[in-house]
Amino acid sequence: MERPHVDFGLRILGGDVMSIPGLYRFVQETIKKQVASMYLWPQTLEIPVLDPSTVVVKKPVGLLHVKVVRAMKLMKADIIGTSDPYVKLSLSGEDLPAVKKTSIKKHNLNPVWNENFRLIVKDPGSQLLQLHVYDWDKVGGHDTLGMQVVPLKTLTPQETKQLTLDLLKSTDASDPRDKKQRGRIMVELTLVPFKEDSSISGRLDQINGSRKGSGKGSELVDNDDDPFNGSGLLSVTVQSAEDVDGESHNNPYATLLFRGERKRTKMIRKTRDPRWNEEFQFMIDQPPLREKIRIEVLSKRTGFSFRSRESLGYVEVNLDDVVYNGRINEKYHLINSKNGVVHVEIQWDRV
């Protein structure tokens, strides 16, 4: 687990440049830092036992709004006595966490960002917000200036909490390197759970019921109660496909296209009945009424073939039913496919 020791010589025209006083130590530390960033031994090793397609996937339950406000008294990472900091933030508990990143503030040890991000929450009882501050370098790896974590269970839903956190080298409290002052970071956090019933039909029933009980008749509701407005999360789970048959090869994968954003599943080799069970999320500011999502199944060659990729069929799903009912779980016949079917689950959650 220790940093590797690297020894070397550097000769120019027969002379050992490393004999120059002070130069060897400077170059030695620089090389050691670069090599260590390339070779980091893992402290944990995860071995998947079950096929991911057979495991129950946790569904999103809300959004975490993060405002990265500023940092103070950061470490000097550059030779000229300053740093070019930026922040990466993500939530724990994901195989491939969605990482958000702030802008880079050049030559600044007290950067101000005031940048906002939204992260998808699946288990607020166990997930952590991970904050990593880096020094941007034009060449080579980016140096770590410090990090911190915030357990989501310490947050009260719907309440904004401002935190000023001391940056650490690692989460290991016994690490002696954490005694070094690395500066502080200020963030504002708001945990926003999804509405219990995000569907328009369900929300309208609730509104009509409350109107009858209060005797207000047709009085308009405010924007917070208006089911036709409000941001939320569109979750799309591509479960599987059946009888998808390519002319040149059968290595199917699926792509999703919504509002210009494209996502794709993994490729499964040599099958006409792939099972993906992969979930994708789209964070949007308004319910996707009168909109469609395009799902296409394609095949990609793995060896030599005259056709590197071919379409096995597609479908365009109207999202009105999803918004009105909150969720659909359907099998759709693929257009331009003889017998192909794709199984998709789509859910709308409003915050």
mmCIF file of C-alpha atoms in Angstrom:
data_model
loop_
_atom_site.group_PDB
_atom_site.id
_atom_site.type_symbol
_atom_site.label_atom_id
_atom_site.label_comp_id
_atom_site.label_asym_id
_atom_site.label_seq_id
_atom_site.Cartn_x
_atom_site.Cartn_y
_atom_site.Cartn_z
ATOM 1 C CA MET A 1 0.000 0.000 0.000
ATOM 2 C CA GLU A 2 3.015 2.332 0.183
ATOM 3 C CA ARG A 3 4.015 4.660 -2.629
ATOM 4 C CA PRO A 4 6.539 2.951 -4.936
ATOM 5 C CA HIS A 5 10.194 3.987 -4.789
ATOM 6 C CA VAL A 6 11.549 4.864 -8.219
ATOM 7 C CA ASP A 7 15.281 5.206 -8.874
ATOM 8 C CA PHE A 8 16.756 6.253 -12.177
ATOM 9 C CA GLY A 9 19.654 7.983 -13.908
ATOM 10 C CA LEU A 10 19.603 10.687 -16.557
ATOM 11 C CA ARG A 11 22.698 11.267 -18.669
ATOM 12 C CA ILE A 12 23.200 13.968 -21.272
ATOM 13 C CA LEU A 13 26.418 13.903 -23.335
ATOM 14 C CA GLY A 14 27.962 11.433 -20.906
ATOM 15 C CA GLY A 15 27.307 13.511 -17.783
ATOM 16 C CA ASP A 16 24.883 12.521 -14.997
ATOM 17 C CA VAL A 17 22.445 15.427 -14.726
ATOM 18 C CA MET A 18 21.143 14.024 -11.420
ATOM 19 C CA SER A 19 24.431 15.012 -9.730
ATOM 20 C CA ILE A 20 23.319 18.668 -9.810
ATOM 21 C CA PRO A 21 22.512 19.657 -6.168
ATOM 22 C CA GLY A 22 18.775 19.788 -5.439
ATOM 23 C CA LEU A 23 17.703 18.571 -8.877
ATOM 24 C CA TYR A 24 17.616 14.853 -8.012
ATOM 25 C CA ARG A 25 15.193 15.297 -5.087
ATOM 26 C CA PHE A 26 12.867 17.528 -7.130
ATOM 27 C CA VAL A 27 12.734 15.146 -10.097
ATOM 28 C CA GLN A 28 12.503 12.101 -7.790
ATOM 29 C CA GLU A 29 9.389 13.482 -6.042
ATOM 30 C CA THR A 30 7.809 14.462 -9.364
ATOM 31 C CA ILE A 31 8.366 11.000 -10.866
ATOM 32 C CA LYS A 32 7.164 9.255 -7.697
ATOM 33 C CA LYS A 33 3.942 11.283 -7.704
ATOM 34 C CA GLN A 34 3.194 10.492 -11.358
ATOM 35 C CA VAL A 35 3.949 6.770 -10.995
ATOM 36 C CA ALA A 36 1.875 6.502 -7.819
ATOM 37 C CA SER A 37 -1.115 8.026 -9.597
ATOM 38 C CA MET A 38 -0.869 5.258 -12.207
ATOM 39 C CA TYR A 39 -0.414 2.330 -9.803
ATOM 40 C CA LEU A 40 -2.854 2.416 -6.899
ATOM 41 C CA TRP A 41 -3.554 -0.905 -5.166
ATOM 42 C CA PRO A 42 -7.275 -1.434 -4.411
ATOM 43 C CA GLN A 43 -8.314 -1.622 -0.778
ATOM 44 C CA THR A 44 -11.444 -3.565 -1.692
ATOM 45 C CA LEU A 45 -12.086 -6.147 -4.364
ATOM 46 C CA GLU A 46 -15.663 -6.772 -5.515
ATOM 47 C CA ILE A 47 -16.408 -10.090 -7.209
ATOM 48 C CA PRO A 48 -19.828 -10.313 -8.914
ATOM 49 C CA VAL A 49 -21.494 -13.647 -8.136
ATOM 50 C CA LEU A 50 -24.878 -13.151 -9.818
ATOM 51 C CA ASP A 51 -25.702 -12.061 -13.337
ATOM 52 C CA PRO A 52 -26.675 -8.369 -13.033
ATOM 53 C CA SER A 53 -29.774 -9.024 -15.146
ATOM 54 C CA THR A 54 -31.152 -11.299 -12.381
ATOM 55 C CA VAL A 55 -30.582 -8.868 -9.514
ATOM 56 C CA VAL A 56 -33.355 -6.566 -8.329
ATOM 57 C CA VAL A 57 -32.378 -3.000 -9.200
ATOM 58 C CA LYS A 58 -33.065 -0.301 -6.628
ATOM 59 C CA LYS A 59 -35.356 2.377 -8.000
ATOM 60 C CA PRO A 60 -34.681 6.104 -7.574
ATOM 61 C CA VAL A 61 -36.529 7.671 -4.641
ATOM 62 C CA GLY A 62 -35.525 11.318 -5.021
ATOM 63 C CA LEU A 63 -32.980 13.909 -6.086
ATOM 64 C CA LEU A 64 -30.107 15.520 -4.221
ATOM 65 C CA HIS A 65 -29.637 19.179 -5.141
ATOM 66 C CA VAL A 66 -26.017 20.205 -4.600
ATOM 67 C CA LYS A 67 -24.692 23.744 -4.796
ATOM 68 C CA VAL A 68 -20.898 23.868 -4.737
ATOM 69 C CA VAL A 69 -20.403 27.341 -3.282
ATOM 70 C CA ARG A 70 -16.673 27.830 -2.757
ATOM 71 C CA ALA A 71 -13.431 26.522 -1.269
ATOM 72 C CA MET A 72 -11.013 28.263 1.070
ATOM 73 C CA LYS A 73 -7.268 28.036 1.706
ATOM 74 C CA LEU A 74 -6.581 25.165 -0.687
ATOM 75 C CA MET A 75 -3.148 23.557 -0.952
ATOM 76 C CA LYS A 76 -0.533 24.888 -3.368
ATOM 77 C CA ALA A 77 -0.029 22.166 -5.945
ATOM 78 C CA ASP A 78 1.775 24.017 -8.740
ATOM 79 C CA ILE A 79 5.399 25.090 -8.854
ATOM 80 C CA ILE A 80 4.374 28.756 -9.023
ATOM 81 C CA GLY A 81 2.657 28.479 -5.627
ATOM 82 C CA THR A 82 -0.989 28.176 -6.622
ATOM 83 C CA SER A 83 -3.549 25.622 -7.903
ATOM 84 C CA ASP A 84 -6.166 25.228 -10.640
ATOM 85 C CA PRO A 85 -8.987 23.612 -8.618
ATOM 86 C CA TYR A 86 -12.195 21.906 -9.657
ATOM 87 C CA VAL A 87 -14.620 19.605 -7.822
ATOM 88 C CA LYS A 88 -15.971 16.181 -8.764
ATOM 89 C CA LEU A 89 -19.099 14.976 -6.975
ATOM 90 C CA SER A 90 -20.932 11.657 -7.023
ATOM 91 C CA LEU A 91 -23.049 9.363 -4.870
ATOM 92 C CA SER A 92 -21.768 6.082 -3.445
ATOM 93 C CA GLY A 93 -23.478 2.755 -3.996
ATOM 94 C CA GLU A 94 -23.357 2.723 -7.805
ATOM 95 C CA ASP A 95 -21.254 0.409 -9.981
ATOM 96 C CA LEU A 96 -20.707 3.275 -12.428
ATOM 97 C CA PRO A 97 -21.614 6.427 -10.491
ATOM 98 C CA ALA A 98 -22.720 9.475 -12.412
ATOM 99 C CA VAL A 99 -19.916 11.965 -11.785
ATOM 100 C CA LYS A 100 -20.605 15.696 -12.000
ATOM 101 C CA LYS A 101 -17.816 18.265 -12.315
ATOM 102 C CA THR A 102 -17.502 21.983 -11.673
ATOM 103 C CA SER A 103 -15.596 24.403 -13.854
ATOM 104 C CA ILE A 104 -11.833 24.912 -13.371
ATOM 105 C CA LYS A 105 -10.699 28.031 -11.534
ATOM 106 C CA LYS A 106 -7.200 28.910 -12.713
ATOM 107 C CA HIS A 107 -4.539 30.140 -10.249
ATOM 108 C CA ASN A 108 -6.890 30.332 -7.274
ATOM 109 C CA LEU A 109 -6.585 28.972 -3.723
ATOM 110 C CA ASN A 110 -9.967 30.461 -2.691
ATOM 111 C CA PRO A 111 -12.212 29.639 -5.691
ATOM 112 C CA VAL A 112 -15.889 30.614 -5.869
ATOM 113 C CA TRP A 113 -18.131 28.404 -8.041
ATOM 114 C CA ASN A 114 -21.805 28.812 -7.031
ATOM 115 C CA GLU A 115 -22.630 25.945 -9.428
ATOM 116 C CA ASN A 116 -25.703 23.705 -9.078
ATOM 117 C CA PHE A 117 -26.042 19.968 -9.710
ATOM 118 C CA ARG A 118 -28.697 17.267 -9.316
ATOM 119 C CA LEU A 119 -27.877 13.674 -8.380
ATOM 120 C CA ILE A 120 -30.248 10.689 -8.410
ATOM 121 C CA VAL A 121 -30.802 9.128 -4.972
ATOM 122 C CA LYS A 122 -31.701 5.446 -4.573
ATOM 123 C CA ASP A 123 -30.998 4.753 -0.877
ATOM 124 C CA PRO A 124 -30.717 7.849 1.331
ATOM 125 C CA GLY A 125 -30.168 5.643 4.375
ATOM 126 C CA SER A 126 -26.817 4.319 3.139
ATOM 127 C CA GLN A 127 -25.579 6.544 0.291
ATOM 128 C CA LEU A 128 -22.853 9.151 0.704
ATOM 129 C CA LEU A 129 -22.196 12.322 -1.245
ATOM 130 C CA GLN A 130 -18.543 12.136 -2.319
ATOM 131 C CA LEU A 131 -16.679 15.410 -2.912
ATOM 132 C CA HIS A 132 -13.191 15.358 -4.444
ATOM 133 C CA VAL A 133 -11.191 18.521 -5.102
ATOM 134 C CA TYR A 134 -8.500 18.260 -7.792
ATOM 135 C CA ASP A 135 -5.766 20.464 -9.194
ATOM 136 C CA TRP A 136 -6.064 20.532 -12.972
ATOM 137 C CA ASP A 137 -2.856 19.818 -14.891
ATOM 138 C CA LYS A 138 -2.406 20.226 -18.614
ATOM 139 C CA VAL A 139 -0.061 17.219 -18.761
ATOM 140 C CA GLY A 140 -0.327 14.038 -16.697
ATOM 141 C CA GLY A 141 -2.740 13.133 -13.917
ATOM 142 C CA HIS A 142 -4.599 15.705 -11.875
ATOM 143 C CA ASP A 143 -3.412 16.032 -8.269
ATOM 144 C CA THR A 144 -5.861 15.419 -5.425
ATOM 145 C CA LEU A 145 -6.151 18.447 -3.138
ATOM 146 C CA GLY A 146 -8.599 16.835 -0.720
ATOM 147 C CA MET A 147 -11.925 15.087 -0.298
ATOM 148 C CA GLN A 148 -14.932 14.733 2.000
ATOM 149 C CA VAL A 149 -18.119 12.677 2.275
ATOM 150 C CA VAL A 150 -21.586 13.556 3.558
ATOM 151 C CA PRO A 151 -24.033 10.781 4.613
ATOM 152 C CA LEU A 152 -27.453 11.509 3.119
ATOM 153 C CA LYS A 153 -29.110 10.214 6.279
ATOM 154 C CA THR A 154 -27.923 13.393 8.039
ATOM 155 C CA LEU A 155 -30.100 15.542 5.745
ATOM 156 C CA THR A 156 -33.721 16.480 6.453
ATOM 157 C CA PRO A 157 -35.896 16.154 3.319
ATOM 158 C CA GLN A 158 -36.924 19.452 1.714
ATOM 159 C CA GLU A 159 -34.596 21.471 3.978
ATOM 160 C CA THR A 160 -31.488 23.166 2.565
ATOM 161 C CA LYS A 161 -28.401 22.562 4.674
ATOM 162 C CA GLN A 162 -25.215 24.590 4.291
ATOM 163 C CA LEU A 163 -22.008 22.776 5.263
ATOM 164 C CA THR A 164 -18.409 23.948 5.526
ATOM 165 C CA LEU A 165 -16.183 20.866 5.525
ATOM 166 C CA ASP A 166 -12.485 20.349 6.224
ATOM 167 C CA LEU A 167 -10.826 18.610 3.284
ATOM 168 C CA LEU A 168 -9.034 15.336 4.051
ATOM 169 C CA LYS A 169 -6.497 13.166 2.266
ATOM 170 C CA SER A 170 -8.754 10.109 2.634
ATOM 171 C CA THR A 171 -11.661 8.813 4.703
ATOM 172 C CA ASP A 172 -9.254 6.795 6.861
ATOM 173 C CA ALA A 173 -9.255 8.632 10.201
ATOM 174 C CA SER A 174 -5.982 6.975 11.231
ATOM 175 C CA ASP A 175 -4.124 8.237 8.145
ATOM 176 C CA PRO A 176 -1.322 10.491 9.459
ATOM 177 C CA ARG A 177 -1.375 12.477 6.218
ATOM 178 C CA ASP A 178 -4.789 13.883 7.242
ATOM 179 C CA LYS A 179 -3.070 16.066 9.857
ATOM 180 C CA LYS A 180 -1.979 18.362 7.063
ATOM 181 C CA GLN A 181 -4.228 21.388 6.468
ATOM 182 C CA ARG A 182 -5.841 21.015 3.039
ATOM 183 C CA GLY A 183 -8.410 23.801 3.149
ATOM 184 C CA ARG A 184 -12.203 23.739 3.353
ATOM 185 C CA ILE A 185 -15.146 23.451 0.988
ATOM 186 C CA MET A 186 -18.626 24.969 1.338
ATOM 187 C CA VAL A 187 -21.708 23.276 -0.150
ATOM 188 C CA GLU A 188 -25.483 23.614 0.109
ATOM 189 C CA LEU A 189 -27.487 20.369 0.031
ATOM 190 C CA THR A 190 -31.219 19.713 -0.367
ATOM 191 C CA LEU A 191 -32.695 16.206 -0.405
ATOM 192 C CA VAL A 192 -35.949 16.193 -2.397
ATOM 193 C CA PRO A 193 -37.981 12.933 -2.337
ATOM 194 C CA PHE A 194 -40.300 12.121 -5.212
ATOM 195 C CA LYS A 195 -44.033 12.671 -4.802
ATOM 196 C CA GLU A 196 -45.856 9.581 -3.576
ATOM 197 C CA ASP A 197 -48.114 9.665 -6.638
ATOM 198 C CA SER A 198 -46.412 11.438 -9.550
ATOM 199 C CA SER A 199 -49.020 10.528 -12.152
ATOM 200 C CA ILE A 200 -51.327 13.236 -13.449
ATOM 201 C CA SER A 201 -54.406 11.067 -12.984
ATOM 202 C CA GLY A 202 -53.516 10.294 -9.380
ATOM 203 C CA ARG A 203 -52.659 13.904 -8.573
ATOM 204 C CA LEU A 204 -55.883 15.183 -10.145
ATOM 205 C CA ASP A 205 -57.879 12.718 -8.025
ATOM 206 C CA GLN A 206 -56.132 14.025 -4.907
ATOM 207 C CA ILE A 207 -56.789 17.654 -5.877
ATOM 208 C CA ASN A 208 -60.454 16.997 -6.666
ATOM 209 C CA GLY A 209 -60.872 15.141 -3.396
ATOM 210 C CA SER A 210 -59.360 17.975 -1.376
ATOM 211 C CA ARG A 211 -61.527 20.508 -3.218
ATOM 212 C CA LYS A 212 -64.696 18.626 -2.367
ATOM 213 C CA GLY A 213 -63.635 18.353 1.246
ATOM 214 C CA SER A 214 -62.840 22.060 1.533
ATOM 215 C CA GLY A 215 -65.756 23.250 -0.597
ATOM 216 C CA LYS A 216 -63.513 25.357 -2.838
ATOM 217 C CA GLY A 217 -65.031 24.071 -6.054
ATOM 218 C CA SER A 218 -63.066 24.924 -9.154
ATOM 219 C CA GLU A 219 -60.473 27.151 -7.465
ATOM 220 C CA LEU A 220 -57.087 26.797 -9.182
ATOM 221 C CA VAL A 221 -54.247 24.991 -7.448
ATOM 222 C CA ASP A 222 -50.815 26.552 -6.956
ATOM 223 C CA ASN A 223 -47.803 25.559 -9.042
ATOM 224 C CA ASP A 224 -46.509 23.097 -6.427
ATOM 225 C CA ASP A 225 -49.744 21.081 -6.736
ATOM 226 C CA ASP A 226 -50.111 21.487 -10.505
ATOM 227 C CA PRO A 227 -49.466 17.997 -11.980
ATOM 228 C CA PHE A 228 -48.809 19.506 -15.423
ATOM 229 C CA ASN A 229 -45.750 21.382 -14.144
ATOM 230 C CA GLY A 230 -42.652 20.590 -12.138
ATOM 231 C CA SER A 231 -39.329 18.876 -12.673
ATOM 232 C CA GLY A 232 -38.782 15.167 -12.244
ATOM 233 C CA LEU A 233 -37.037 12.008 -13.349
ATOM 234 C CA LEU A 234 -37.890 9.857 -16.348
ATOM 235 C CA SER A 235 -36.576 6.325 -15.724
ATOM 236 C CA VAL A 236 -36.376 3.862 -18.617
ATOM 237 C CA THR A 237 -35.546 0.197 -18.033
ATOM 238 C CA VAL A 238 -34.773 -1.815 -21.163
ATOM 239 C CA GLN A 239 -35.597 -5.320 -19.974
ATOM 240 C CA SER A 240 -35.089 -7.555 -23.001
ATOM 241 C CA ALA A 241 -35.838 -8.267 -26.645
ATOM 242 C CA GLU A 242 -37.153 -11.321 -28.459
ATOM 243 C CA ASP A 243 -36.723 -12.685 -31.994
ATOM 244 C CA VAL A 244 -34.360 -9.928 -33.156
ATOM 245 C CA ASP A 245 -32.605 -11.318 -36.221
ATOM 246 C CA GLY A 246 -29.758 -9.671 -38.110
ATOM 247 C CA GLU A 247 -28.754 -10.475 -41.661
ATOM 248 C CA SER A 248 -25.002 -10.508 -41.005
ATOM 249 C CA HIS A 249 -24.614 -10.975 -37.229
ATOM 250 C CA ASN A 250 -26.599 -11.164 -33.966
ATOM 251 C CA ASN A 251 -24.799 -9.197 -31.257
ATOM 252 C CA PRO A 252 -27.678 -6.986 -30.092
ATOM 253 C CA TYR A 253 -27.650 -3.853 -27.986
ATOM 254 C CA ALA A 254 -30.278 -1.149 -27.533
ATOM 255 C CA THR A 255 -30.038 2.627 -27.831
ATOM 256 C CA LEU A 256 -32.359 5.275 -26.364
ATOM 257 C CA LEU A 257 -32.801 8.738 -27.841
ATOM 258 C CA PHE A 258 -34.690 11.404 -25.893
ATOM 259 C CA ARG A 259 -34.429 15.175 -26.377
ATOM 260 C CA GLY A 260 -31.168 14.747 -28.265
ATOM 261 C CA GLU A 261 -29.536 12.696 -25.484
ATOM 262 C CA ARG A 262 -28.461 9.186 -26.463
ATOM 263 C CA LYS A 263 -27.821 6.242 -24.133
ATOM 264 C CA ARG A 264 -27.075 2.553 -24.847
ATOM 265 C CA THR A 265 -27.071 -0.847 -23.203
ATOM 266 C CA LYS A 266 -24.249 -3.338 -23.230
ATOM 267 C CA MET A 267 -23.857 -5.640 -26.219
ATOM 268 C CA ILE A 268 -24.739 -9.332 -25.846
ATOM 269 C CA ARG A 269 -23.087 -11.679 -28.293
ATOM 270 C CA LYS A 270 -24.666 -14.314 -30.492
ATOM 271 C CA THR A 271 -28.281 -14.245 -29.346
ATOM 272 C CA ARG A 272 -31.678 -13.383 -30.769
ATOM 273 C CA ASP A 273 -33.225 -13.028 -27.303
ATOM 274 C CA PRO A 274 -31.010 -10.654 -25.303
ATOM 275 C CA ARG A 275 -31.722 -9.764 -21.661
ATOM 276 C CA TRP A 276 -30.288 -6.426 -20.562
ATOM 277 C CA ASN A 277 -32.305 -5.227 -17.533
ATOM 278 C CA GLU A 278 -30.499 -1.871 -17.681
ATOM 279 C CA GLU A 279 -31.970 1.339 -16.326
ATOM 280 C CA PHE A 280 -31.368 4.861 -17.639
ATOM 281 C CA GLN A 281 -32.455 8.209 -16.221
ATOM 282 C CA PHE A 282 -33.277 11.573 -17.754
ATOM 283 C CA MET A 283 -33.657 14.563 -15.402
ATOM 284 C CA ILE A 284 -36.061 17.074 -16.944
ATOM 285 C CA ASP A 285 -37.724 20.326 -15.857
ATOM 286 C CA GLN A 286 -41.259 19.622 -17.128
ATOM 287 C CA PRO A 287 -43.417 16.487 -17.601
ATOM 288 C CA PRO A 288 -42.725 14.995 -21.083
ATOM 289 C CA LEU A 289 -46.229 15.491 -22.451
ATOM 290 C CA ARG A 290 -46.669 15.096 -26.225
ATOM 291 C CA GLU A 291 -43.124 13.749 -26.472
ATOM 292 C CA LYS A 292 -41.665 10.430 -27.629
ATOM 293 C CA ILE A 293 -38.629 8.345 -26.789
ATOM 294 C CA ARG A 294 -37.001 6.297 -29.551
ATOM 295 C CA ILE A 295 -35.675 2.836 -28.679
ATOM 296 C CA GLU A 296 -33.695 0.993 -31.331
ATOM 297 C CA VAL A 297 -32.120 -2.457 -31.254
ATOM 298 C CA LEU A 298 -28.909 -2.790 -33.252
ATOM 299 C CA SER A 299 -26.264 -5.436 -33.845
ATOM 300 C CA LYS A 300 -22.539 -4.783 -34.024
ATOM 301 C CA ARG A 301 -19.968 -7.109 -35.547
ATOM 302 C CA THR A 302 -17.262 -8.559 -33.301
ATOM 303 C CA GLY A 303 -15.102 -9.980 -36.088
ATOM 304 C CA PHE A 304 -14.746 -9.468 -39.822
ATOM 305 C CA SER A 305 -17.935 -8.462 -41.585
ATOM 306 C CA PHE A 306 -18.825 -6.234 -44.509
ATOM 307 C CA ARG A 307 -21.557 -4.614 -42.400
ATOM 308 C CA SER A 308 -20.144 -3.372 -39.090
ATOM 309 C CA ARG A 309 -23.541 -2.386 -37.693
ATOM 310 C CA GLU A 310 -27.156 -2.973 -38.653
ATOM 311 C CA SER A 311 -30.519 -2.006 -37.233
ATOM 312 C CA LEU A 312 -32.736 -4.831 -35.976
ATOM 313 C CA GLY A 313 -35.803 -2.620 -35.506
ATOM 314 C CA TYR A 314 -37.032 0.373 -33.534
ATOM 315 C CA VAL A 315 -40.056 1.778 -31.742
ATOM 316 C CA GLU A 316 -41.107 5.295 -30.720
ATOM 317 C CA VAL A 317 -42.995 5.306 -27.412
ATOM 318 C CA ASN A 318 -45.458 8.111 -26.717
ATOM 319 C CA LEU A 319 -44.816 9.343 -23.168
ATOM 320 C CA ASP A 320 -48.294 10.756 -22.488
ATOM 321 C CA ASP A 321 -49.427 7.460 -20.925
ATOM 322 C CA VAL A 322 -46.351 7.430 -18.690
ATOM 323 C CA VAL A 323 -47.048 10.928 -17.370
ATOM 324 C CA TYR A 324 -50.781 10.317 -16.854
ATOM 325 C CA ASN A 325 -50.387 6.901 -15.209
ATOM 326 C CA GLY A 326 -46.953 7.254 -13.605
ATOM 327 C CA ARG A 327 -45.593 4.002 -15.055
ATOM 328 C CA ILE A 328 -45.946 1.642 -18.024
ATOM 329 C CA ASN A 329 -44.539 -1.850 -18.501
ATOM 330 C CA GLU A 330 -45.067 -3.019 -22.078
ATOM 331 C CA LYS A 331 -43.738 -5.137 -24.922
ATOM 332 C CA TYR A 332 -43.568 -3.341 -28.264
ATOM 333 C CA HIS A 333 -43.274 -4.815 -31.753
ATOM 334 C CA LEU A 334 -40.214 -3.399 -33.474
ATOM 335 C CA ILE A 335 -40.711 -1.478 -36.717
ATOM 336 C CA ASN A 336 -38.679 -2.900 -39.638
ATOM 337 C CA SER A 337 -38.401 -6.258 -37.876
ATOM 338 C CA LYS A 338 -40.284 -9.394 -38.877
ATOM 339 C CA ASN A 339 -41.036 -10.728 -35.378
ATOM 340 C CA GLY A 340 -38.871 -8.625 -33.077
ATOM 341 C CA VAL A 341 -40.241 -7.406 -29.735
ATOM 342 C CA VAL A 342 -38.666 -5.177 -27.092
ATOM 343 C CA HIS A 343 -39.734 -5.145 -23.426
ATOM 344 C CA VAL A 344 -39.528 -1.707 -21.770
ATOM 345 C CA GLU A 345 -40.547 -0.259 -18.408
ATOM 346 C CA ILE A 346 -40.859 3.536 -18.144
ATOM 347 C CA GLN A 347 -41.615 5.534 -14.983
ATOM 348 C CA TRP A 348 -42.184 9.232 -14.277
ATOM 349 C CA ASP A 349 -41.378 10.609 -10.792
ATOM 350 C CA ARG A 350 -42.138 14.233 -9.969
ATOM 351 C CA VAL A 351 -40.344 16.180 -7.242
#
